GROMACS .gro file of C-alpha atoms in nm:
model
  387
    1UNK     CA    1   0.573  -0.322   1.402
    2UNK     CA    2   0.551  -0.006   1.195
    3UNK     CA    3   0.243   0.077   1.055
    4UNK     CA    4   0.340   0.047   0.666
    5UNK     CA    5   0.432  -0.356   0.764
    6UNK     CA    6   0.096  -0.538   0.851
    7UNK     CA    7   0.186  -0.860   0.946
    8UNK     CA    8   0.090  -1.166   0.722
    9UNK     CA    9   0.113  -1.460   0.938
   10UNK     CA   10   0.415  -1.643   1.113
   11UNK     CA   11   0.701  -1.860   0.942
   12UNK     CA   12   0.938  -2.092   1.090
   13UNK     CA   13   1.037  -2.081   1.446
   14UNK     CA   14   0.665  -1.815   1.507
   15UNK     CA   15   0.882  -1.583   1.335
   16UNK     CA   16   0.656  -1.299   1.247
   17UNK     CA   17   0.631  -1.227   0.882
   18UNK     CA   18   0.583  -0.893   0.744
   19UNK     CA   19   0.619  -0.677   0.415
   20UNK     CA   20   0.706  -0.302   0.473
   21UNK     CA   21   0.552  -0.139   0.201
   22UNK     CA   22   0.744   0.187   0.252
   23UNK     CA   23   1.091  -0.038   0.283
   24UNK     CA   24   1.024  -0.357   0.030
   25UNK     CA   25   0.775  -0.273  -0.205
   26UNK     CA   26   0.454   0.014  -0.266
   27UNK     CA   27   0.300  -0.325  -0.408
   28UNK     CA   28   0.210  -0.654  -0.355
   29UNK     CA   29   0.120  -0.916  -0.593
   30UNK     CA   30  -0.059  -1.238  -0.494
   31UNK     CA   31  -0.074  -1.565  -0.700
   32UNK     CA   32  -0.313  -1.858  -0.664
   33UNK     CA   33  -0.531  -2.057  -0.765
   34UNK     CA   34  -0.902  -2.105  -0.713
   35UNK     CA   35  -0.964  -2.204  -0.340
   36UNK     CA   36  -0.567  -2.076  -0.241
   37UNK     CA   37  -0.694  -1.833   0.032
   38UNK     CA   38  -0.615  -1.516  -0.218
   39UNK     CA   39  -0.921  -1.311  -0.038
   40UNK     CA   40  -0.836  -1.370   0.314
   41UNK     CA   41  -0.449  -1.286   0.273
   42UNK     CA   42  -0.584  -0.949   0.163
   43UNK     CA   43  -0.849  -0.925   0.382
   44UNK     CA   44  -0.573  -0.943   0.651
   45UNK     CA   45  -0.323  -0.704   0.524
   46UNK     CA   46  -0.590  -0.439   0.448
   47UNK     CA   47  -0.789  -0.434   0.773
   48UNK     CA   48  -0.443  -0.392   0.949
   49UNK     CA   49  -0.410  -0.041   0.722
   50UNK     CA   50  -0.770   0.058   0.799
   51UNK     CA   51  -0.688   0.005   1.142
   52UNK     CA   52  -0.396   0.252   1.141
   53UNK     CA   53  -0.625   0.542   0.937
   54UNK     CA   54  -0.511   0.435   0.536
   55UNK     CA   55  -0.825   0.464   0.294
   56UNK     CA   56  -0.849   0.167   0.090
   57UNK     CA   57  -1.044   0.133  -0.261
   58UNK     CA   58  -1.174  -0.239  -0.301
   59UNK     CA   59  -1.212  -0.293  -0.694
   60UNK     CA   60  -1.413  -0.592  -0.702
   61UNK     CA   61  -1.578  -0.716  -1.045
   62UNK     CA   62  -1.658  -1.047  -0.869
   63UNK     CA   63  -1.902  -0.851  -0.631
   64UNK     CA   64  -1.836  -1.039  -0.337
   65UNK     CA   65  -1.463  -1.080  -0.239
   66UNK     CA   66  -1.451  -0.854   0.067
   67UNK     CA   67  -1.834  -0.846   0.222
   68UNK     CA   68  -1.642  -0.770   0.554
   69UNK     CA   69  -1.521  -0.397   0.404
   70UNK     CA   70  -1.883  -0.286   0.296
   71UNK     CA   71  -1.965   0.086   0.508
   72UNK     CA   72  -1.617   0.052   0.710
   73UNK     CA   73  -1.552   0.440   0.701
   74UNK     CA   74  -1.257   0.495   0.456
   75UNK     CA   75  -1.321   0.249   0.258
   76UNK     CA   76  -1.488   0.245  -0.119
   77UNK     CA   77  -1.647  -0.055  -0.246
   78UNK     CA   78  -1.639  -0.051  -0.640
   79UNK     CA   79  -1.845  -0.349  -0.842
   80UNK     CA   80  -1.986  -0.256  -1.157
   81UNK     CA   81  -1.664  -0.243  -1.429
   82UNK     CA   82  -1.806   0.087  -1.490
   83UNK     CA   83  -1.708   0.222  -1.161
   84UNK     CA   84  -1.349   0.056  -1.151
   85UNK     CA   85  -1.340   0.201  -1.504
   86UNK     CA   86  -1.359   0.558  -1.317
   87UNK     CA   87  -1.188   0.483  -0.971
   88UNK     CA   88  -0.859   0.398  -1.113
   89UNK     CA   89  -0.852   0.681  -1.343
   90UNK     CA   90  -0.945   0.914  -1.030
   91UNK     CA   91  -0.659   0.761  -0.819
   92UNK     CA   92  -0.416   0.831  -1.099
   93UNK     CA   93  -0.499   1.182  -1.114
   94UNK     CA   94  -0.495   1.159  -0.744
   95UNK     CA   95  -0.130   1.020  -0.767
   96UNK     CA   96  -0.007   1.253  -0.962
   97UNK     CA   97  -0.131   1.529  -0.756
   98UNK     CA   98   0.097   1.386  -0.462
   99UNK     CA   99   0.366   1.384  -0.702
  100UNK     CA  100   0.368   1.764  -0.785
  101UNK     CA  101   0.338   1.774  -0.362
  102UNK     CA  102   0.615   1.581  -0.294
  103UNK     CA  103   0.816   1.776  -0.542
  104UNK     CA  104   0.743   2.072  -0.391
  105UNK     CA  105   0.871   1.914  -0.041
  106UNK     CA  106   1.193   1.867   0.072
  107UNK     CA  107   1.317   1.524   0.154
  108UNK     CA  108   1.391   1.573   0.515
  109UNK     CA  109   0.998   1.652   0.508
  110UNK     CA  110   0.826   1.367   0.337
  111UNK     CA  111   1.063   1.156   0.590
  112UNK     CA  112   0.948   1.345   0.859
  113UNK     CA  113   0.590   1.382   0.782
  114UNK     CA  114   0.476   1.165   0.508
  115UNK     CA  115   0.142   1.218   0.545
  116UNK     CA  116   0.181   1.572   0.378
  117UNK     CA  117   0.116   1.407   0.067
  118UNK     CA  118  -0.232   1.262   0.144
  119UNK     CA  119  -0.308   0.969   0.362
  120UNK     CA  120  -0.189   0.626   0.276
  121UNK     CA  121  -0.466   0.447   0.018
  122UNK     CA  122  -0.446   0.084  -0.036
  123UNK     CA  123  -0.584  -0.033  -0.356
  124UNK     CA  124  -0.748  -0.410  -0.351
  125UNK     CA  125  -0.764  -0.538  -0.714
  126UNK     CA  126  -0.931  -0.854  -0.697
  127UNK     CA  127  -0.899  -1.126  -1.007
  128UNK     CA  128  -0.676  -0.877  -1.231
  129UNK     CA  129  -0.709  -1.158  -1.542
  130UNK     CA  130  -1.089  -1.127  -1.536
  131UNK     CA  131  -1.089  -0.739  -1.450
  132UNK     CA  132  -0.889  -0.664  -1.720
  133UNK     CA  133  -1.036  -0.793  -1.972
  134UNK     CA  134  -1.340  -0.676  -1.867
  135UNK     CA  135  -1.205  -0.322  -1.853
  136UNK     CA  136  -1.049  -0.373  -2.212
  137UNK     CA  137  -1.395  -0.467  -2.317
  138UNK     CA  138  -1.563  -0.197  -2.117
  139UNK     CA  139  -1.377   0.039  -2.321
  140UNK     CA  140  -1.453  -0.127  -2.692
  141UNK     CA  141  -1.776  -0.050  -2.615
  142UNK     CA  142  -1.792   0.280  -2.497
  143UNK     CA  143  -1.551   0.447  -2.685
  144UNK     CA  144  -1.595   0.674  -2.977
  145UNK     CA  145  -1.416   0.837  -3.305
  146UNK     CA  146  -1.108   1.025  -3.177
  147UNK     CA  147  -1.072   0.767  -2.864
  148UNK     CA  148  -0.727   0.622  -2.775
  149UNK     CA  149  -0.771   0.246  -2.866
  150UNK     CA  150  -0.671   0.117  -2.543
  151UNK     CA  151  -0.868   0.137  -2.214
  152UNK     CA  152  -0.786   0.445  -2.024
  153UNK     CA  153  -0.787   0.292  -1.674
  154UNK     CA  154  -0.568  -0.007  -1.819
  155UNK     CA  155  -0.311   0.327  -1.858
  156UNK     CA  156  -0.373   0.444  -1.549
  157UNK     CA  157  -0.303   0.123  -1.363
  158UNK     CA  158   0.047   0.127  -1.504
  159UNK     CA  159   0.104   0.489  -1.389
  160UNK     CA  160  -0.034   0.425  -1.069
  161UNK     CA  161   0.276   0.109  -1.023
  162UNK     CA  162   0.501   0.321  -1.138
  163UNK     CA  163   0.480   0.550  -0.925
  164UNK     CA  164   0.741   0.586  -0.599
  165UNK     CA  165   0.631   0.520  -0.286
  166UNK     CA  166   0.668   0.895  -0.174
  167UNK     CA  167   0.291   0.923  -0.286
  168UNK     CA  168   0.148   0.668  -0.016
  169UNK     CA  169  -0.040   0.480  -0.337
  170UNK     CA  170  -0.066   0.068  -0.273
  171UNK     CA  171  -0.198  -0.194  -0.516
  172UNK     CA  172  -0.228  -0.517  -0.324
  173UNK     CA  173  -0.338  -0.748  -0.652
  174UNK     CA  174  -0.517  -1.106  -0.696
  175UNK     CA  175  -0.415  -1.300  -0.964
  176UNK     CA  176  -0.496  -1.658  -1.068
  177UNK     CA  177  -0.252  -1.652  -1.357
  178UNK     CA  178  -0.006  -1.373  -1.327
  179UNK     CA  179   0.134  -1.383  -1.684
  180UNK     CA  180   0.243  -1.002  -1.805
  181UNK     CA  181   0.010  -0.997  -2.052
  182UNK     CA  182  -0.270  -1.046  -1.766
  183UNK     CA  183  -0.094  -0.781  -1.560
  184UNK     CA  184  -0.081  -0.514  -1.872
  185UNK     CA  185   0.289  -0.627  -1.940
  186UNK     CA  186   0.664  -0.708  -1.780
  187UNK     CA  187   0.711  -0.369  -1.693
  188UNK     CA  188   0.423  -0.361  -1.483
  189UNK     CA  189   0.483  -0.703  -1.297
  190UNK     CA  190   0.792  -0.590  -1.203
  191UNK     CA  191   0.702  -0.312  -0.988
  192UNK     CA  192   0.529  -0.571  -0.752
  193UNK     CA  193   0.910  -0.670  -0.525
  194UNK     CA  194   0.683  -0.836  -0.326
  195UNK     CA  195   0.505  -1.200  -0.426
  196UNK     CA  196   0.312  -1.410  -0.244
  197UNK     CA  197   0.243  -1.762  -0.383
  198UNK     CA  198  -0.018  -1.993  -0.278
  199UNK     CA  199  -0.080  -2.366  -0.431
  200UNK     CA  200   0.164  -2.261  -0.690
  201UNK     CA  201   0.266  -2.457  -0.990
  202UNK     CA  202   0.624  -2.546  -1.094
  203UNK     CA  203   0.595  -2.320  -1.440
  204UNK     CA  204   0.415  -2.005  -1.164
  205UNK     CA  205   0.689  -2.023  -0.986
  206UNK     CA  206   0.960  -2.019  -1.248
  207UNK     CA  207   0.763  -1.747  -1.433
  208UNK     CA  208   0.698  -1.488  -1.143
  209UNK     CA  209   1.001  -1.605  -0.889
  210UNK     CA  210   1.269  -1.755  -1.114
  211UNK     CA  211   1.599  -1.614  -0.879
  212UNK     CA  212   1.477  -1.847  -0.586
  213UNK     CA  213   1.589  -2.225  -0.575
  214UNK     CA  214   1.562  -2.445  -0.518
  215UNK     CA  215   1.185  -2.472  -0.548
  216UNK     CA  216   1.020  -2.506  -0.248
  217UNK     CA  217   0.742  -2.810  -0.296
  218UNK     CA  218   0.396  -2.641  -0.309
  219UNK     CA  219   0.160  -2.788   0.012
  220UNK     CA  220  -0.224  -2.838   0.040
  221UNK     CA  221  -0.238  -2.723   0.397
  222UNK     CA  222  -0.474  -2.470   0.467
  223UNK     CA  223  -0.343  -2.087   0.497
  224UNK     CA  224   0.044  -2.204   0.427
  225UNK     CA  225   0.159  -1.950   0.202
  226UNK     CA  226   0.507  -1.875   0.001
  227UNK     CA  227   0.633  -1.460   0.115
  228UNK     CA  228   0.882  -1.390  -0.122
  229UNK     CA  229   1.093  -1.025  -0.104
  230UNK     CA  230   1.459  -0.956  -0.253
  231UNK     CA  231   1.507  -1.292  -0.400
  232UNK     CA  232   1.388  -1.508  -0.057
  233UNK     CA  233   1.148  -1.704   0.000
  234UNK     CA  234   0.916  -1.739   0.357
  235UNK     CA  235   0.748  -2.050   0.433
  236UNK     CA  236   0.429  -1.877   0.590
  237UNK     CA  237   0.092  -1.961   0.810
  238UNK     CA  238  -0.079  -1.702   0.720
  239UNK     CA  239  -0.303  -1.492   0.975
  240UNK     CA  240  -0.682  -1.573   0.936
  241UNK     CA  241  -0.892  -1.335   1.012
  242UNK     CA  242  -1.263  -1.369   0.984
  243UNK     CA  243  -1.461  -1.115   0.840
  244UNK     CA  244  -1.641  -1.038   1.169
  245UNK     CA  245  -1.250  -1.015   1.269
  246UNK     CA  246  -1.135  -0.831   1.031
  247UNK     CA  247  -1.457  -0.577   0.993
  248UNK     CA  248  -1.358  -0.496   1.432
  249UNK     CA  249  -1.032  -0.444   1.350
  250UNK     CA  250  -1.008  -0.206   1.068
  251UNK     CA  251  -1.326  -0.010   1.252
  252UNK     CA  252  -1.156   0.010   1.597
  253UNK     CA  253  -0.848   0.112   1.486
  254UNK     CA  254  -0.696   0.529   1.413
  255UNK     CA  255  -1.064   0.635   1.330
  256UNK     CA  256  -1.272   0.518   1.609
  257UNK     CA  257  -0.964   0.692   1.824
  258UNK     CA  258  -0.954   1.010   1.628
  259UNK     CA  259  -0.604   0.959   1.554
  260UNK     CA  260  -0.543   0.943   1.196
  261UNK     CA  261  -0.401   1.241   1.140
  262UNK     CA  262  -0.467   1.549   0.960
  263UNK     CA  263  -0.723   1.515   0.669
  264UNK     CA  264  -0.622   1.512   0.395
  265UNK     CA  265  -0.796   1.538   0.074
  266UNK     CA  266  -0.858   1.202  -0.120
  267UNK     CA  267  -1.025   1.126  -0.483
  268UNK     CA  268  -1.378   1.097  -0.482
  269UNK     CA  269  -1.525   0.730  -0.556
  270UNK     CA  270  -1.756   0.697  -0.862
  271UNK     CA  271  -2.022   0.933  -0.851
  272UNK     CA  272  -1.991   1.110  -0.535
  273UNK     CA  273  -1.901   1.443  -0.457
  274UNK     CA  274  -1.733   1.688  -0.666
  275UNK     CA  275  -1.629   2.084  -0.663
  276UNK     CA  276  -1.795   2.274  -0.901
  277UNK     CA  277  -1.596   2.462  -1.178
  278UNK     CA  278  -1.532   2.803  -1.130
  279UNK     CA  279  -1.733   3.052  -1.341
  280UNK     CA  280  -1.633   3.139  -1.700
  281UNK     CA  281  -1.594   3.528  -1.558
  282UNK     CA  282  -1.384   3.453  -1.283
  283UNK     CA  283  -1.172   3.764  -1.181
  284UNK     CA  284  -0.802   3.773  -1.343
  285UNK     CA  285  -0.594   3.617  -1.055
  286UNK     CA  286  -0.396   3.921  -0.857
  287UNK     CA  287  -0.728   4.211  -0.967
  288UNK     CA  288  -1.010   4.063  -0.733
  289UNK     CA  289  -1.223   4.261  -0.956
  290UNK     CA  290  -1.462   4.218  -1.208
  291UNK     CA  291  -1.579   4.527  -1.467
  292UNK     CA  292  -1.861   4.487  -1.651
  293UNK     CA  293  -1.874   4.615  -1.994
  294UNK     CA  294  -2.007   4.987  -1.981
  295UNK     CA  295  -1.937   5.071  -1.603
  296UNK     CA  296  -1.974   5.396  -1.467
  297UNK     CA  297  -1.615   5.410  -1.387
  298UNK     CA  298  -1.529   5.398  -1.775
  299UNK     CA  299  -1.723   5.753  -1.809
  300UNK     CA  300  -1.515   6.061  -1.797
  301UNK     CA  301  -1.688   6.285  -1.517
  302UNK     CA  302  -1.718   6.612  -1.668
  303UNK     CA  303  -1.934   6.439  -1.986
  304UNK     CA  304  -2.244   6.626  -1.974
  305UNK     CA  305  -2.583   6.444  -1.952
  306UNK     CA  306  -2.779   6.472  -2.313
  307UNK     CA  307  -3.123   6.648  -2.240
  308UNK     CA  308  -3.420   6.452  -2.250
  309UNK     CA  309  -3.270   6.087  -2.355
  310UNK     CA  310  -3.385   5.811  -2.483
  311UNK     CA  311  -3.352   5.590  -2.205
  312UNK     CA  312  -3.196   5.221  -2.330
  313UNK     CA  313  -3.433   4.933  -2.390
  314UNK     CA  314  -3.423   4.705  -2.108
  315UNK     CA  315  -3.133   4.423  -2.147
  316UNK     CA  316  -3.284   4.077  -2.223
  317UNK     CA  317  -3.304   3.845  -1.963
  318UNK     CA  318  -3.009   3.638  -1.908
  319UNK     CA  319  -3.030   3.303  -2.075
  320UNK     CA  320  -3.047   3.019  -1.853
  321UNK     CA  321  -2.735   2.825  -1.830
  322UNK     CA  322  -2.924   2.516  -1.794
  323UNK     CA  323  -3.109   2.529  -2.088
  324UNK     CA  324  -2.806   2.555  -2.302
  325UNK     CA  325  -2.715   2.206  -2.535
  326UNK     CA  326  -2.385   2.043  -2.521
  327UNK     CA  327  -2.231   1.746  -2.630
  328UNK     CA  328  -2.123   1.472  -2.371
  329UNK     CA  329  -1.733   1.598  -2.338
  330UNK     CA  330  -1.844   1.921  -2.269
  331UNK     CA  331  -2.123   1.886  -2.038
  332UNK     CA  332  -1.826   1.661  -1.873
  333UNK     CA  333  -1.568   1.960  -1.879
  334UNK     CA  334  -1.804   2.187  -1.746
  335UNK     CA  335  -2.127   2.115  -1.543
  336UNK     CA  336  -2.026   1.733  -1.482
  337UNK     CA  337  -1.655   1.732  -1.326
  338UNK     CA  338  -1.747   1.403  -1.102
  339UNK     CA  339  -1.861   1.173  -1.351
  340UNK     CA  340  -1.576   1.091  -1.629
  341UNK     CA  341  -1.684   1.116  -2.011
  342UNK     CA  342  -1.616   0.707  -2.022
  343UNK     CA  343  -1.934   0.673  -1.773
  344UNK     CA  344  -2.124   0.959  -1.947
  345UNK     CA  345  -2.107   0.756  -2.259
  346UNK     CA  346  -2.145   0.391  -2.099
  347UNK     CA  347  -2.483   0.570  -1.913
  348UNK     CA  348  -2.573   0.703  -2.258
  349UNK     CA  349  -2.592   0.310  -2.431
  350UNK     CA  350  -2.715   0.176  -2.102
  351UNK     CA  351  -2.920   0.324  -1.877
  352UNK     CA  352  -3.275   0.383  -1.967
  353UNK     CA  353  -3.319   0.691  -1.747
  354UNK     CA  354  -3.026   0.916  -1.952
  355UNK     CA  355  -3.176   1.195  -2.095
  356UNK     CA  356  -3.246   1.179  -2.453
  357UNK     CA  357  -3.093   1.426  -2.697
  358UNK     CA  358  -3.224   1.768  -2.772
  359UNK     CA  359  -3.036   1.821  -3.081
  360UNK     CA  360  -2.709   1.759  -3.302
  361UNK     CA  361  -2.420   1.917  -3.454
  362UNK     CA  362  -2.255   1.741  -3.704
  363UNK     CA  363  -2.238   1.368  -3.574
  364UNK     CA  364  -2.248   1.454  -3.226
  365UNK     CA  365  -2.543   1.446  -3.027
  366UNK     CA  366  -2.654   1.712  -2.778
  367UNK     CA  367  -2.838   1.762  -2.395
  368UNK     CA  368  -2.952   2.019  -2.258
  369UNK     CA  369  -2.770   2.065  -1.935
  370UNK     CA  370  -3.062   2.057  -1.668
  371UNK     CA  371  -3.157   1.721  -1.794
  372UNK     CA  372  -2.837   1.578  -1.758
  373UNK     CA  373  -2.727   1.766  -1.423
  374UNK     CA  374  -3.074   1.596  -1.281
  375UNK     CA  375  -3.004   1.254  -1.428
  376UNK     CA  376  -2.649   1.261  -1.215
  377UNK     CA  377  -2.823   1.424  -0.888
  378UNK     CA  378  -3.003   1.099  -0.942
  379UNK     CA  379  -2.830   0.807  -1.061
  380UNK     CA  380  -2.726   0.526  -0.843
  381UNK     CA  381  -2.392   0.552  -0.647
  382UNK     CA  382  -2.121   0.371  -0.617
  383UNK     CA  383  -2.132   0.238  -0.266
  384UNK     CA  384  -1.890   0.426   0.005
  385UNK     CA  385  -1.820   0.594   0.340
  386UNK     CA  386  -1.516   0.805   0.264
  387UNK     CA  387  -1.452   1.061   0.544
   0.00000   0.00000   0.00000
């Protein structure tokens, strides 16, 4: 089986069941209800990626969902709301990066070589109806005057589904109740060509799968699952894996080999690394060169030296850069490039240890920059073991 179809269990007949998410669908939406097995059917579909050298981003307000993925290299555990707050808006950018890639690429290529773009990154969105509300709440609370009213990484979810599977970008989502207003709307729900339904109900099933009937009856046995691509259904037992099982696999798999393939660059998790701005005197591209104002070279050579002059007062020592004061979005711009302005300002009403303000202009407070460059070298970190 190829590597973009992890296989999800068996059907009739031990007919292996798969979903190709380069073939049928860059997404996959599951639906069930408490105690359906929702956890475990991802669990098994993402380990298989792992396995085969994906990255995968486990957004997980409940905390808990996928113990098994905690410090398996390539993979970022997010928690706090805060951090899925910043992790989808990163992978957005990230998307759209591999979009201006793949433009640039010929077709023939991406076939080729898909993993020009960036390696494959599987995005595990666990309980979307809680998450997003949380995320819409999230967002009430941090946002200020001038703010879009609607959450930013509620946006950036939809541009992430909408976007083609030439990018290599996967949301495999967990909801109870997968109404369009849960998912962010019926645009969104439809990108997901692939459903899987576990203990559904009659109205789930006529709401997310209405072009298959009849309806199959729903079961109570353990792990028996509904597949359902391009208007069929699959009657499916799905693969169990522990998470001692599925921990081995995903860590014995491309990495542990050191055949993944070439690295490629991914978007940092919450709080981890990030390249520094270039300085505001950065040569003009194509000169290489930077001139000071009143170099020698500006001085015509046969200007005679005055006799006896006054020599210039010594220039005043260069203001630290770190002592300057700036407001939050542009200490963000500027010094703070890994941490967006949503956790700046959610850090700012919550966390004890932000620095206070030094000053104001207008209604907009200010920091000075070395206090808030040493609050970030030191603030706790979202937990992950990205290569």
């Amino acid at each position: 089986m190829p590597e973009s179809a992890p296989l999800i269990g068996l059907g009739s007949g031990r007919k292996k069941v798969s979903v190709d998410l380069d073939a049928d669908s860059p997404h996959v939406l599951v639906s069930a209800g408490t105690g359906g097995g929702k956890s475990t059917i991802l669990r098994t579909i993402c380990c298989q990626f792992i396995h085969h050298g994906a990255h995968a981003y486990v957004l997980d307000f409940k905390r808990i969902s996928h113990t098994w993925a905690r410090g398996v290299p390539g993979v970022a555990y997010c928690r706090d709301i805060a951090d899925i707050h910043d992790a989808l808006i990163q992978l957005a950018r990230e998307g759209r990066r591999r979009l201006a890639l793949a433009e640039q690429l010929a077709d023939d290529v991406l076939e080729r070589e898909p993993w020009r773009v960036g390696p494959r990154l599987v995005i595990l969105l666990e309980e979307v109806n809680a998450t997003m509300a949380q995320l819409k709440r999230y967002w009430a609370k941090i946002r200020e005057s001038g703010d879009p009213k609607t959450s930013p990484a509620v946006d950036e979810l939809a541009q992430i589904l909408f976007m083609g599977r030439a990018v290599r970008l996967h949301v495999l989502l967990i909801a109870q109740s997968a109404t369009a207003r849960a998912i962010g709307g019926p645009e969104m729900r439809e990108n997901f060509a692939t459903r899987i339904l576990v203990r559904y109900t009659l109205n789930a099933w006529r709401m997310l799968v209405p072009e298959v009937s009849p309806i199959p009856m729903p079961t109570e046995h353990p792990g028996r699952i509904q597949v359902v691509t391009r208007g069929r259904a699959r009657e499916t037992q799905v693969l169990n894996l522990s998470n001692a099982e599925a921990r081995e696999w995903a860590i014995s798999g491309a990495r542990a080999k050191g055949t993944a393939g070439p690295a490629n660059d991914v978007p940092d998790a919450p709080g981890l690394r990030a390249e520094p701005l270039p300085p505001a005197d950065t040569p003009a591209a194509g000169t290489g060169i930077l001139t000071p104002p009143g170099d020698p070279g500006d001085v015509e050579a046969d200007t005679p030296a005055t006799p006896q002059a006054i020599p210039a007062p010594a220039a005043a020592p260069a203001a630290d850069p770190d002592d300057a004061a700036v407001g939050l979005r542009k200490a963000q711009q500027n010094h703070l490039p890994g941490i967006t302005l949503a956790a700046l300002r959610w850090a700012r009403a919550n966390n004890p240890d932000f620095p206070k303000p030094v000053g104001k202009r207008g209604a907009e407070l200010l920091y000075r920059v070395g206090d808030l460059k040493k609050w970030a070298r030191n603030r706790p970190r979202a937990a992950t073991d990205l290569d």
